[in-house]
Amino acid sequence: MQIQTGKRIELIDITKKVQKYISETEVQNGICVISTKHTTTSIIVNENESGLASDILTLLDKLIPAHAGYAHDRIDNNADAHLKAVMLGSSETIPVIASILLLGTWQSIFLAELDGPRTREVTITVVSND
Ligand code: ZN
C-alpha cells in the first residue's frame, strides 16, 4: 500500500486503509502485521487526537533534535529521522476477529513519517487462523 506523505515529520492515520485491505481478503480470524519498508518511517498505535499527535512529534524532536552532531549526517543529513524510527519501531501486529481489526476504542494505526515528504510503502500481511 502506497502512502504519500506531506510533511517532513507527521503522523498519518492508516487504520481505515488497513481495515479495507482486510475486508477485501477472505480472512475472518487471524493476525494482521502492518510494516513499513523504510528506515525513516515507523508504524505505531495510539489515539488519533491532534493535540496528542503534536505532543508526540514535539517529544521526538526534544529527545532527538535534528543535526545534533550525528555521524550519519555526514553522508545523508537525516540521522535524526533514522534514530526516531529506531525508537518507534517498524511494525505493529493487531488481532483480526470476524474480519475486523481488534483495536480499542481510542486506538488507531499510524504511519509516522520522519523524513518526508515522500511516497512510502506500507506492507500489510494477514495470517489466517480460520
Ligand atoms: Zn539516512
mmCIF file of N, CA and C and ligand atoms in Angstrom:
data_model
loop_
_atom_site.group_PDB
_atom_site.id
_atom_site.type_symbol
_atom_site.label_atom_id
_atom_site.label_comp_id
_atom_site.label_asym_id
_atom_site.label_seq_id
_atom_site.Cartn_x
_atom_site.Cartn_y
_atom_site.Cartn_z
ATOM 1 N N MET A 1 0.859 -1.182 0.000
ATOM 2 C CA MET A 1 0.000 0.000 0.000
ATOM 3 C C MET A 1 0.899 1.238 0.000
ATOM 4 N N GLN A 2 0.670 2.149 -0.937
ATOM 5 C CA GLN A 2 1.467 3.366 -1.009
ATOM 6 C C GLN A 2 0.783 4.507 -0.275
ATOM 7 N N ILE A 3 1.576 5.260 0.471
ATOM 8 C CA ILE A 3 1.079 6.420 1.213
ATOM 9 C C ILE A 3 1.927 7.623 0.818
ATOM 10 N N GLN A 4 1.294 8.666 0.348
ATOM 11 C CA GLN A 4 2.006 9.912 0.047
ATOM 12 C C GLN A 4 1.980 10.789 1.291
ATOM 13 N N THR A 5 3.155 11.114 1.801
ATOM 14 C CA THR A 5 3.200 11.971 2.987
ATOM 15 C C THR A 5 3.376 13.425 2.556
ATOM 16 N N GLY A 6 3.070 14.347 3.481
ATOM 17 C CA GLY A 6 3.033 15.752 3.088
ATOM 18 C C GLY A 6 3.977 16.676 3.842
ATOM 19 N N LYS A 7 4.613 16.152 4.894
ATOM 20 C CA LYS A 7 5.490 16.996 5.711
ATOM 21 C C LYS A 7 6.766 16.236 6.027
ATOM 22 N N ARG A 8 7.770 16.924 6.589
ATOM 23 C CA ARG A 8 8.995 16.203 6.974
ATOM 24 C C ARG A 8 8.687 15.203 8.079
ATOM 25 N N ILE A 9 7.886 15.643 9.087
ATOM 26 C CA ILE A 9 7.560 14.742 10.189
ATOM 27 C C ILE A 9 6.067 14.876 10.479
ATOM 28 N N GLU A 10 5.357 13.755 10.471
ATOM 29 C CA GLU A 10 3.913 13.781 10.714
ATOM 30 C C GLU A 10 3.415 12.368 10.993
ATOM 31 N N LEU A 11 2.226 12.304 11.592
ATOM 32 C CA LEU A 11 1.557 11.019 11.831
ATOM 33 C C LEU A 11 0.356 10.935 10.898
ATOM 34 N N ILE A 12 0.261 9.841 10.145
ATOM 35 C CA ILE A 12 -0.840 9.661 9.197
ATOM 36 C C ILE A 12 -1.649 8.442 9.624
ATOM 37 N N ASP A 13 -2.929 8.657 9.900
ATOM 38 C CA ASP A 13 -3.812 7.566 10.335
ATOM 39 C C ASP A 13 -4.129 6.664 9.142
ATOM 40 N N ILE A 14 -3.683 5.411 9.206
ATOM 41 C CA ILE A 14 -3.899 4.467 8.103
ATOM 42 C C ILE A 14 -4.883 3.359 8.503
ATOM 43 N N THR A 15 -5.589 3.538 9.627
ATOM 44 C CA THR A 15 -6.480 2.485 10.142
ATOM 45 C C THR A 15 -7.524 2.068 9.106
ATOM 46 N N LYS A 16 -8.182 3.046 8.478
ATOM 47 C CA LYS A 16 -9.253 2.714 7.520
ATOM 48 C C LYS A 16 -8.708 1.972 6.306
ATOM 49 N N LYS A 17 -7.511 2.349 5.864
ATOM 50 C CA LYS A 17 -6.906 1.662 4.711
ATOM 51 C C LYS A 17 -6.552 0.227 5.073
ATOM 52 N N VAL A 18 -6.042 0.017 6.287
ATOM 53 C CA VAL A 18 -5.694 -1.348 6.707
ATOM 54 C C VAL A 18 -6.968 -2.186 6.838
ATOM 55 N N GLN A 19 -8.015 -1.606 7.447
ATOM 56 C CA GLN A 19 -9.278 -2.329 7.606
ATOM 57 C C GLN A 19 -9.882 -2.681 6.248
ATOM 58 N N LYS A 20 -9.806 -1.741 5.294
ATOM 59 C CA LYS A 20 -10.340 -2.002 3.946
ATOM 60 C C LYS A 20 -9.589 -3.178 3.314
ATOM 61 N N TYR A 21 -8.277 -3.206 3.481
ATOM 62 C CA TYR A 21 -7.466 -4.301 2.934
ATOM 63 C C TYR A 21 -7.930 -5.635 3.520
ATOM 64 N N ILE A 22 -8.121 -5.667 4.839
ATOM 65 C CA ILE A 22 -8.549 -6.914 5.495
ATOM 66 C C ILE A 22 -9.929 -7.334 4.996
ATOM 67 N N SER A 23 -10.814 -6.351 4.850
ATOM 68 C CA SER A 23 -12.182 -6.649 4.404
ATOM 69 C C SER A 23 -12.192 -7.260 3.007
ATOM 70 N N GLU A 24 -11.183 -6.939 2.203
ATOM 71 C CA GLU A 24 -11.123 -7.455 0.838
ATOM 72 C C GLU A 24 -10.459 -8.827 0.758
ATOM 73 N N THR A 25 -9.920 -9.309 1.892
ATOM 74 C CA THR A 25 -9.384 -10.673 1.911
ATOM 75 C C THR A 25 -10.493 -11.618 2.381
ATOM 76 N N GLU A 26 -10.210 -12.904 2.326
ATOM 77 C CA GLU A 26 -11.181 -13.896 2.800
ATOM 78 C C GLU A 26 -11.006 -14.184 4.295
ATOM 79 N N VAL A 27 -10.016 -13.543 4.898
ATOM 80 C CA VAL A 27 -9.665 -13.893 6.276
ATOM 81 C C VAL A 27 -10.733 -13.412 7.264
ATOM 82 N N GLN A 28 -11.190 -14.350 8.120
ATOM 83 C CA GLN A 28 -12.134 -13.998 9.180
ATOM 84 C C GLN A 28 -11.388 -13.729 10.486
ATOM 85 N N ASN A 29 -10.548 -14.691 10.869
ATOM 86 C CA ASN A 29 -9.836 -14.596 12.150
ATOM 87 C C ASN A 29 -8.351 -14.864 11.943
ATOM 88 N N GLY A 30 -7.540 -14.057 12.604
ATOM 89 C CA GLY A 30 -6.099 -14.245 12.477
ATOM 90 C C GLY A 30 -5.361 -13.047 13.032
ATOM 91 N N ILE A 31 -4.218 -12.748 12.431
ATOM 92 C CA ILE A 31 -3.465 -11.563 12.839
ATOM 93 C C ILE A 31 -3.067 -10.765 11.604
ATOM 94 N N CYS A 32 -2.927 -9.466 11.819
ATOM 95 C CA CYS A 32 -2.523 -8.561 10.751
ATOM 96 C C CYS A 32 -1.226 -7.878 11.168
ATOM 97 N N VAL A 33 -0.222 -7.989 10.325
ATOM 98 C CA VAL A 33 1.058 -7.311 10.568
ATOM 99 C C VAL A 33 1.150 -6.133 9.605
ATOM 100 N N ILE A 34 1.293 -4.939 10.170
ATOM 101 C CA ILE A 34 1.439 -3.722 9.370
ATOM 102 C C ILE A 34 2.888 -3.296 9.509
ATOM 103 N N SER A 35 3.595 -3.195 8.385
ATOM 104 C CA SER A 35 5.022 -2.968 8.469
ATOM 105 C C SER A 35 5.478 -1.956 7.417
ATOM 106 N N THR A 36 6.447 -1.136 7.791
ATOM 107 C CA THR A 36 6.986 -0.164 6.839
ATOM 108 C C THR A 36 8.252 -0.707 6.210
ATOM 109 N N LYS A 37 8.503 -0.349 4.951
ATOM 110 C CA LYS A 37 9.689 -0.828 4.247
ATOM 111 C C LYS A 37 10.825 0.196 4.281
ATOM 112 N N HIS A 38 10.677 1.225 5.117
ATOM 113 C CA HIS A 38 11.647 2.323 5.106
ATOM 114 C C HIS A 38 12.354 2.456 6.460
ATOM 115 N N THR A 39 13.538 3.053 6.429
ATOM 116 C CA THR A 39 14.316 3.224 7.656
ATOM 117 C C THR A 39 14.092 4.584 8.307
ATOM 118 N N THR A 40 13.252 5.424 7.687
ATOM 119 C CA THR A 40 12.931 6.716 8.289
ATOM 120 C C THR A 40 11.419 6.905 8.417
ATOM 121 N N THR A 41 10.701 5.803 8.564
ATOM 122 C CA THR A 41 9.286 5.830 8.945
ATOM 123 C C THR A 41 9.079 4.756 10.004
ATOM 124 N N SER A 42 7.949 4.855 10.702
ATOM 125 C CA SER A 42 7.594 3.847 11.703
ATOM 126 C C SER A 42 6.095 3.587 11.640
ATOM 127 N N ILE A 43 5.689 2.476 12.229
ATOM 128 C CA ILE A 43 4.271 2.161 12.409
ATOM 129 C C ILE A 43 4.004 2.156 13.913
ATOM 130 N N ILE A 44 3.014 2.931 14.339
ATOM 131 C CA ILE A 44 2.677 2.977 15.769
ATOM 132 C C ILE A 44 1.158 2.884 15.940
ATOM 133 N N VAL A 45 0.738 2.540 17.157
ATOM 134 C CA VAL A 45 -0.681 2.506 17.522
ATOM 135 C C VAL A 45 -0.877 3.477 18.676
ATOM 136 N N ASN A 46 -1.805 4.423 18.490
ATOM 137 C CA ASN A 46 -2.156 5.323 19.578
ATOM 138 C C ASN A 46 -3.440 6.073 19.220
ATOM 139 N N GLU A 47 -3.755 7.082 20.015
ATOM 140 C CA GLU A 47 -5.020 7.805 19.842
ATOM 141 C C GLU A 47 -4.897 8.863 18.748
ATOM 142 N N ASN A 48 -5.936 8.954 17.901
ATOM 143 C CA ASN A 48 -5.955 9.984 16.862
ATOM 144 C C ASN A 48 -6.598 11.248 17.419
ATOM 145 N N GLU A 49 -5.766 12.054 18.070
ATOM 146 C CA GLU A 49 -6.212 13.338 18.629
ATOM 147 C C GLU A 49 -5.118 14.324 18.269
ATOM 148 N N SER A 50 -5.496 15.452 17.673
ATOM 149 C CA SER A 50 -4.489 16.337 17.068
ATOM 150 C C SER A 50 -3.493 16.866 18.098
ATOM 151 N N GLY A 51 -3.961 17.172 19.319
ATOM 152 C CA GLY A 51 -3.050 17.644 20.360
ATOM 153 C C GLY A 51 -2.025 16.587 20.724
ATOM 154 N N LEU A 52 -2.478 15.338 20.832
ATOM 155 C CA LEU A 52 -1.561 14.245 21.169
ATOM 156 C C LEU A 52 -0.549 14.020 20.049
ATOM 157 N N ALA A 53 -1.013 14.082 18.795
ATOM 158 C CA ALA A 53 -0.088 13.919 17.658
ATOM 159 C C ALA A 53 1.003 14.978 17.738
ATOM 160 N N SER A 54 0.619 16.209 18.028
ATOM 161 C CA SER A 54 1.584 17.295 18.176
ATOM 162 C C SER A 54 2.534 17.010 19.335
ATOM 163 N N ASP A 55 1.995 16.519 20.456
ATOM 164 C CA ASP A 55 2.835 16.194 21.623
ATOM 165 C C ASP A 55 3.862 15.113 21.282
ATOM 166 N N ILE A 56 3.437 14.092 20.551
ATOM 167 C CA ILE A 56 4.344 13.001 20.184
ATOM 168 C C ILE A 56 5.485 13.532 19.316
ATOM 169 N N LEU A 57 5.135 14.351 18.327
ATOM 170 C CA LEU A 57 6.173 14.880 17.424
ATOM 171 C C LEU A 57 7.109 15.825 18.162
ATOM 172 N N THR A 58 6.554 16.633 19.084
ATOM 173 C CA THR A 58 7.384 17.544 19.885
ATOM 174 C C THR A 58 8.329 16.759 20.781
ATOM 175 N N LEU A 59 7.827 15.683 21.393
ATOM 176 C CA LEU A 59 8.683 14.847 22.252
ATOM 177 C C LEU A 59 9.823 14.228 21.448
ATOM 178 N N LEU A 60 9.500 13.719 20.255
ATOM 179 C CA LEU A 60 10.550 13.115 19.415
ATOM 180 C C LEU A 60 11.631 14.130 19.091
ATOM 181 N N ASP A 61 11.222 15.374 18.768
ATOM 182 C CA ASP A 61 12.215 16.409 18.438
ATOM 183 C C ASP A 61 13.030 16.813 19.665
ATOM 184 N N LYS A 62 12.411 16.778 20.858
ATOM 185 C CA LYS A 62 13.163 17.096 22.080
ATOM 186 C C LYS A 62 14.189 16.016 22.380
ATOM 187 N N LEU A 63 13.766 14.753 22.247
ATOM 188 C CA LEU A 63 14.656 13.634 22.553
ATOM 189 C C LEU A 63 15.764 13.499 21.517
ATOM 190 N N ILE A 64 15.389 13.721 20.240
ATOM 191 C CA ILE A 64 16.336 13.506 19.141
ATOM 192 C C ILE A 64 16.277 14.723 18.212
ATOM 193 N N PRO A 65 16.911 15.828 18.599
ATOM 194 C CA PRO A 65 16.889 17.011 17.731
ATOM 195 C C PRO A 65 17.667 16.759 16.441
ATOM 196 N N ALA A 66 17.262 17.439 15.377
ATOM 197 C CA ALA A 66 17.962 17.301 14.093
ATOM 198 C C ALA A 66 19.369 17.892 14.193
ATOM 199 N N HIS A 67 20.287 17.321 13.441
ATOM 200 C CA HIS A 67 21.647 17.866 13.263
ATOM 201 C C HIS A 67 22.361 18.124 14.594
ATOM 202 N N ALA A 68 22.330 17.139 15.459
ATOM 203 C CA ALA A 68 22.968 17.283 16.773
ATOM 204 C C ALA A 68 24.332 16.594 16.803
ATOM 205 N N GLY A 69 25.010 16.586 15.669
ATOM 206 C CA GLY A 69 26.355 16.022 15.616
ATOM 207 C C GLY A 69 26.413 14.536 15.327
ATOM 208 N N TYR A 70 25.361 13.981 14.715
ATOM 209 C CA TYR A 70 25.312 12.543 14.435
ATOM 210 C C TYR A 70 26.263 12.171 13.296
ATOM 211 N N ALA A 71 26.879 10.994 13.396
ATOM 212 C CA ALA A 71 27.809 10.529 12.365
ATOM 213 C C ALA A 71 27.123 10.361 11.009
ATOM 214 N N HIS A 72 25.863 9.850 11.024
ATOM 215 C CA HIS A 72 25.161 9.589 9.757
ATOM 216 C C HIS A 72 24.858 10.875 8.986
ATOM 217 N N ASP A 73 24.800 12.009 9.679
ATOM 218 C CA ASP A 73 24.540 13.284 8.993
ATOM 219 C C ASP A 73 25.645 13.626 7.990
ATOM 220 N N ARG A 74 26.840 13.067 8.186
ATOM 221 C CA ARG A 74 27.948 13.362 7.274
ATOM 222 C C ARG A 74 27.698 12.787 5.881
ATOM 223 N N ILE A 75 26.878 11.712 5.785
ATOM 224 C CA ILE A 75 26.641 11.128 4.460
ATOM 225 C C ILE A 75 25.211 11.335 3.968
ATOM 226 N N ASP A 76 24.271 11.567 4.880
ATOM 227 C CA ASP A 76 22.862 11.588 4.447
ATOM 228 C C ASP A 76 22.057 12.730 5.065
ATOM 229 N N ASN A 77 22.566 13.357 6.099
ATOM 230 C CA ASN A 77 21.942 14.531 6.738
ATOM 231 C C ASN A 77 20.537 14.276 7.286
ATOM 232 N N ASN A 78 20.226 13.001 7.602
ATOM 233 C CA ASN A 78 18.898 12.714 8.167
ATOM 234 C C ASN A 78 18.978 11.717 9.330
ATOM 235 N N ALA A 79 20.068 11.786 10.078
ATOM 236 C CA ALA A 79 20.268 10.831 11.176
ATOM 237 C C ALA A 79 19.121 10.883 12.183
ATOM 238 N N ASP A 80 18.616 12.088 12.470
ATOM 239 C CA ASP A 80 17.536 12.179 13.466
ATOM 240 C C ASP A 80 16.330 11.340 13.051
ATOM 241 N N ALA A 81 16.028 11.303 11.750
ATOM 242 C CA ALA A 81 14.880 10.517 11.279
ATOM 243 C C ALA A 81 15.101 9.020 11.517
ATOM 244 N N HIS A 82 16.305 8.544 11.237
ATOM 245 C CA HIS A 82 16.616 7.126 11.488
ATOM 246 C C HIS A 82 16.509 6.807 12.979
ATOM 247 N N LEU A 83 17.041 7.702 13.815
ATOM 248 C CA LEU A 83 17.049 7.444 15.265
ATOM 249 C C LEU A 83 15.628 7.452 15.829
ATOM 250 N N LYS A 84 14.789 8.366 15.330
ATOM 251 C CA LYS A 84 13.378 8.375 15.763
ATOM 252 C C LYS A 84 12.691 7.084 15.328
ATOM 253 N N ALA A 85 13.005 6.612 14.119
ATOM 254 C CA ALA A 85 12.402 5.366 13.620
ATOM 255 C C ALA A 85 12.824 4.168 14.470
ATOM 256 N N VAL A 86 14.064 4.164 14.919
ATOM 257 C CA VAL A 86 14.539 3.079 15.788
ATOM 258 C C VAL A 86 13.726 3.048 17.082
ATOM 259 N N MET A 87 13.442 4.228 17.627
ATOM 260 C CA MET A 87 12.689 4.285 18.885
ATOM 261 C C MET A 87 11.256 3.808 18.725
ATOM 262 N N LEU A 88 10.637 4.139 17.595
ATOM 263 C CA LEU A 88 9.208 3.835 17.423
ATOM 264 C C LEU A 88 8.952 2.440 16.872
ATOM 265 N N GLY A 89 9.884 1.880 16.123
ATOM 266 C CA GLY A 89 9.697 0.527 15.591
ATOM 267 C C GLY A 89 9.098 0.528 14.198
ATOM 268 N N SER A 90 9.254 -0.603 13.498
ATOM 269 C CA SER A 90 8.885 -0.658 12.082
ATOM 270 C C SER A 90 7.586 -1.407 11.799
ATOM 271 N N SER A 91 6.971 -2.000 12.826
ATOM 272 C CA SER A 91 5.736 -2.747 12.557
ATOM 273 C C SER A 91 4.853 -2.831 13.796
ATOM 274 N N GLU A 92 3.595 -3.175 13.558
ATOM 275 C CA GLU A 92 2.654 -3.480 14.637
ATOM 276 C C GLU A 92 1.876 -4.725 14.218
ATOM 277 N N THR A 93 1.477 -5.518 15.190
ATOM 278 C CA THR A 93 0.680 -6.716 14.946
ATOM 279 C C THR A 93 -0.643 -6.574 15.684
ATOM 280 N N ILE A 94 -1.751 -6.695 14.950
ATOM 281 C CA ILE A 94 -3.081 -6.488 15.518
ATOM 282 C C ILE A 94 -3.927 -7.745 15.262
ATOM 283 N N PRO A 95 -4.636 -8.250 16.276
ATOM 284 C CA PRO A 95 -5.528 -9.386 16.036
ATOM 285 C C PRO A 95 -6.675 -8.997 15.087
ATOM 286 N N VAL A 96 -7.149 -9.984 14.334
ATOM 287 C CA VAL A 96 -8.319 -9.802 13.463
ATOM 288 C C VAL A 96 -9.377 -10.809 13.901
ATOM 289 N N ILE A 97 -10.568 -10.306 14.233
ATOM 290 C CA ILE A 97 -11.687 -11.164 14.641
ATOM 291 C C ILE A 97 -12.897 -10.784 13.788
ATOM 292 N N ALA A 98 -13.505 -11.781 13.128
ATOM 293 C CA ALA A 98 -14.661 -11.550 12.252
ATOM 294 C C ALA A 98 -14.355 -10.456 11.222
ATOM 295 N N SER A 99 -13.161 -10.517 10.665
ATOM 296 C CA SER A 99 -12.691 -9.597 9.613
ATOM 297 C C SER A 99 -12.521 -8.155 10.072
ATOM 298 N N ILE A 100 -12.510 -7.945 11.398
ATOM 299 C CA ILE A 100 -12.356 -6.590 11.940
ATOM 300 C C ILE A 100 -11.067 -6.529 12.764
ATOM 301 N N LEU A 101 -10.303 -5.452 12.560
ATOM 302 C CA LEU A 101 -9.121 -5.215 13.396
ATOM 303 C C LEU A 101 -9.554 -5.064 14.840
ATOM 304 N N LEU A 102 -8.920 -5.811 15.741
ATOM 305 C CA LEU A 102 -9.289 -5.774 17.153
ATOM 306 C C LEU A 102 -8.512 -4.654 17.858
ATOM 307 N N LEU A 103 -8.971 -3.432 17.602
ATOM 308 C CA LEU A 103 -8.368 -2.253 18.217
ATOM 309 C C LEU A 103 -9.285 -1.746 19.322
ATOM 310 N N GLY A 104 -8.698 -1.097 20.335
ATOM 311 C CA GLY A 104 -9.501 -0.461 21.358
ATOM 312 C C GLY A 104 -10.175 0.792 20.801
ATOM 313 N N THR A 105 -11.158 1.288 21.540
ATOM 314 C CA THR A 105 -11.948 2.442 21.100
ATOM 315 C C THR A 105 -11.064 3.616 20.684
ATOM 316 N N TRP A 106 -9.981 3.828 21.413
ATOM 317 C CA TRP A 106 -9.152 5.013 21.163
ATOM 318 C C TRP A 106 -7.885 4.693 20.388
ATOM 319 N N GLN A 107 -7.791 3.476 19.901
ATOM 320 C CA GLN A 107 -6.577 3.094 19.179
ATOM 321 C C GLN A 107 -6.725 3.273 17.671
ATOM 322 N N SER A 108 -5.726 3.878 17.071
ATOM 323 C CA SER A 108 -5.607 3.975 15.616
ATOM 324 C C SER A 108 -4.199 3.557 15.221
ATOM 325 N N ILE A 109 -4.067 3.165 13.954
ATOM 326 C CA ILE A 109 -2.755 2.772 13.426
ATOM 327 C C ILE A 109 -2.221 3.948 12.612
ATOM 328 N N PHE A 110 -0.964 4.310 12.896
ATOM 329 C CA PHE A 110 -0.356 5.452 12.202
ATOM 330 C C PHE A 110 0.914 5.041 11.476
ATOM 331 N N LEU A 111 1.088 5.618 10.296
ATOM 332 C CA LEU A 111 2.412 5.681 9.687
ATOM 333 C C LEU A 111 3.059 6.956 10.214
ATOM 334 N N ALA A 112 4.200 6.830 10.865
ATOM 335 C CA ALA A 112 4.952 8.001 11.316
ATOM 336 C C ALA A 112 5.982 8.344 10.242
ATOM 337 N N GLU A 113 5.748 9.451 9.571
ATOM 338 C CA GLU A 113 6.736 9.969 8.599
ATOM 339 C C GLU A 113 7.767 10.776 9.370
ATOM 340 N N LEU A 114 9.043 10.450 9.188
ATOM 341 C CA LEU A 114 10.098 11.100 9.965
ATOM 342 C C LEU A 114 11.117 11.826 9.092
ATOM 343 N N ASP A 115 10.988 11.681 7.760
ATOM 344 C CA ASP A 115 11.896 12.378 6.834
ATOM 345 C C ASP A 115 11.217 12.581 5.482
ATOM 346 N N GLY A 116 10.033 13.162 5.539
ATOM 347 C CA GLY A 116 9.259 13.357 4.322
ATOM 348 C C GLY A 116 9.462 14.754 3.755
ATOM 349 N N PRO A 117 8.561 15.155 2.852
ATOM 350 C CA PRO A 117 7.508 14.308 2.283
ATOM 351 C C PRO A 117 8.038 13.379 1.190
ATOM 352 N N ARG A 118 7.463 12.173 1.161
ATOM 353 C CA ARG A 118 7.844 11.180 0.152
ATOM 354 C C ARG A 118 6.660 10.234 -0.076
ATOM 355 N N THR A 119 6.791 9.395 -1.094
ATOM 356 C CA THR A 119 5.860 8.287 -1.281
ATOM 357 C C THR A 119 6.409 7.098 -0.498
ATOM 358 N N ARG A 120 5.601 6.535 0.381
ATOM 359 C CA ARG A 120 6.046 5.463 1.276
ATOM 360 C C ARG A 120 5.269 4.186 1.007
ATOM 361 N N GLU A 121 5.927 3.061 1.267
ATOM 362 C CA GLU A 121 5.320 1.747 1.045
ATOM 363 C C GLU A 121 5.075 1.075 2.391
ATOM 364 N N VAL A 122 3.817 0.776 2.676
ATOM 365 C CA VAL A 122 3.456 0.045 3.891
ATOM 366 C C VAL A 122 2.958 -1.334 3.472
ATOM 367 N N THR A 123 3.480 -2.361 4.108
ATOM 368 C CA THR A 123 3.108 -3.735 3.773
ATOM 369 C C THR A 123 2.105 -4.253 4.804
ATOM 370 N N ILE A 124 1.030 -4.867 4.313
ATOM 371 C CA ILE A 124 0.031 -5.469 5.193
ATOM 372 C C ILE A 124 0.034 -6.972 4.932
ATOM 373 N N THR A 125 0.261 -7.749 5.993
ATOM 374 C CA THR A 125 0.257 -9.202 5.874
ATOM 375 C C THR A 125 -0.800 -9.748 6.829
ATOM 376 N N VAL A 126 -1.767 -10.473 6.288
ATOM 377 C CA VAL A 126 -2.819 -11.044 7.128
ATOM 378 C C VAL A 126 -2.621 -12.552 7.160
ATOM 379 N N VAL A 127 -2.487 -13.096 8.364
ATOM 380 C CA VAL A 127 -2.290 -14.528 8.561
ATOM 381 C C VAL A 127 -3.581 -15.091 9.137
ATOM 382 N N SER A 128 -4.186 -16.040 8.402
ATOM 383 C CA SER A 128 -5.471 -16.597 8.801
ATOM 384 C C SER A 128 -5.323 -17.695 9.844
ATOM 385 N N ASN A 129 -6.253 -17.716 10.788
ATOM 386 C CA ASN A 129 -6.336 -18.780 11.777
ATOM 387 C C ASN A 129 -7.668 -19.511 11.619
ATOM 388 N N ASP A 130 -8.305 -19.364 10.448
ATOM 389 C CA ASP A 130 -9.626 -19.978 10.217
ATOM 390 C C ASP A 130 -9.506 -21.482 10.033
HETATM 391 ZN ZN ZN B 1 19.931 8.349 6.087
#
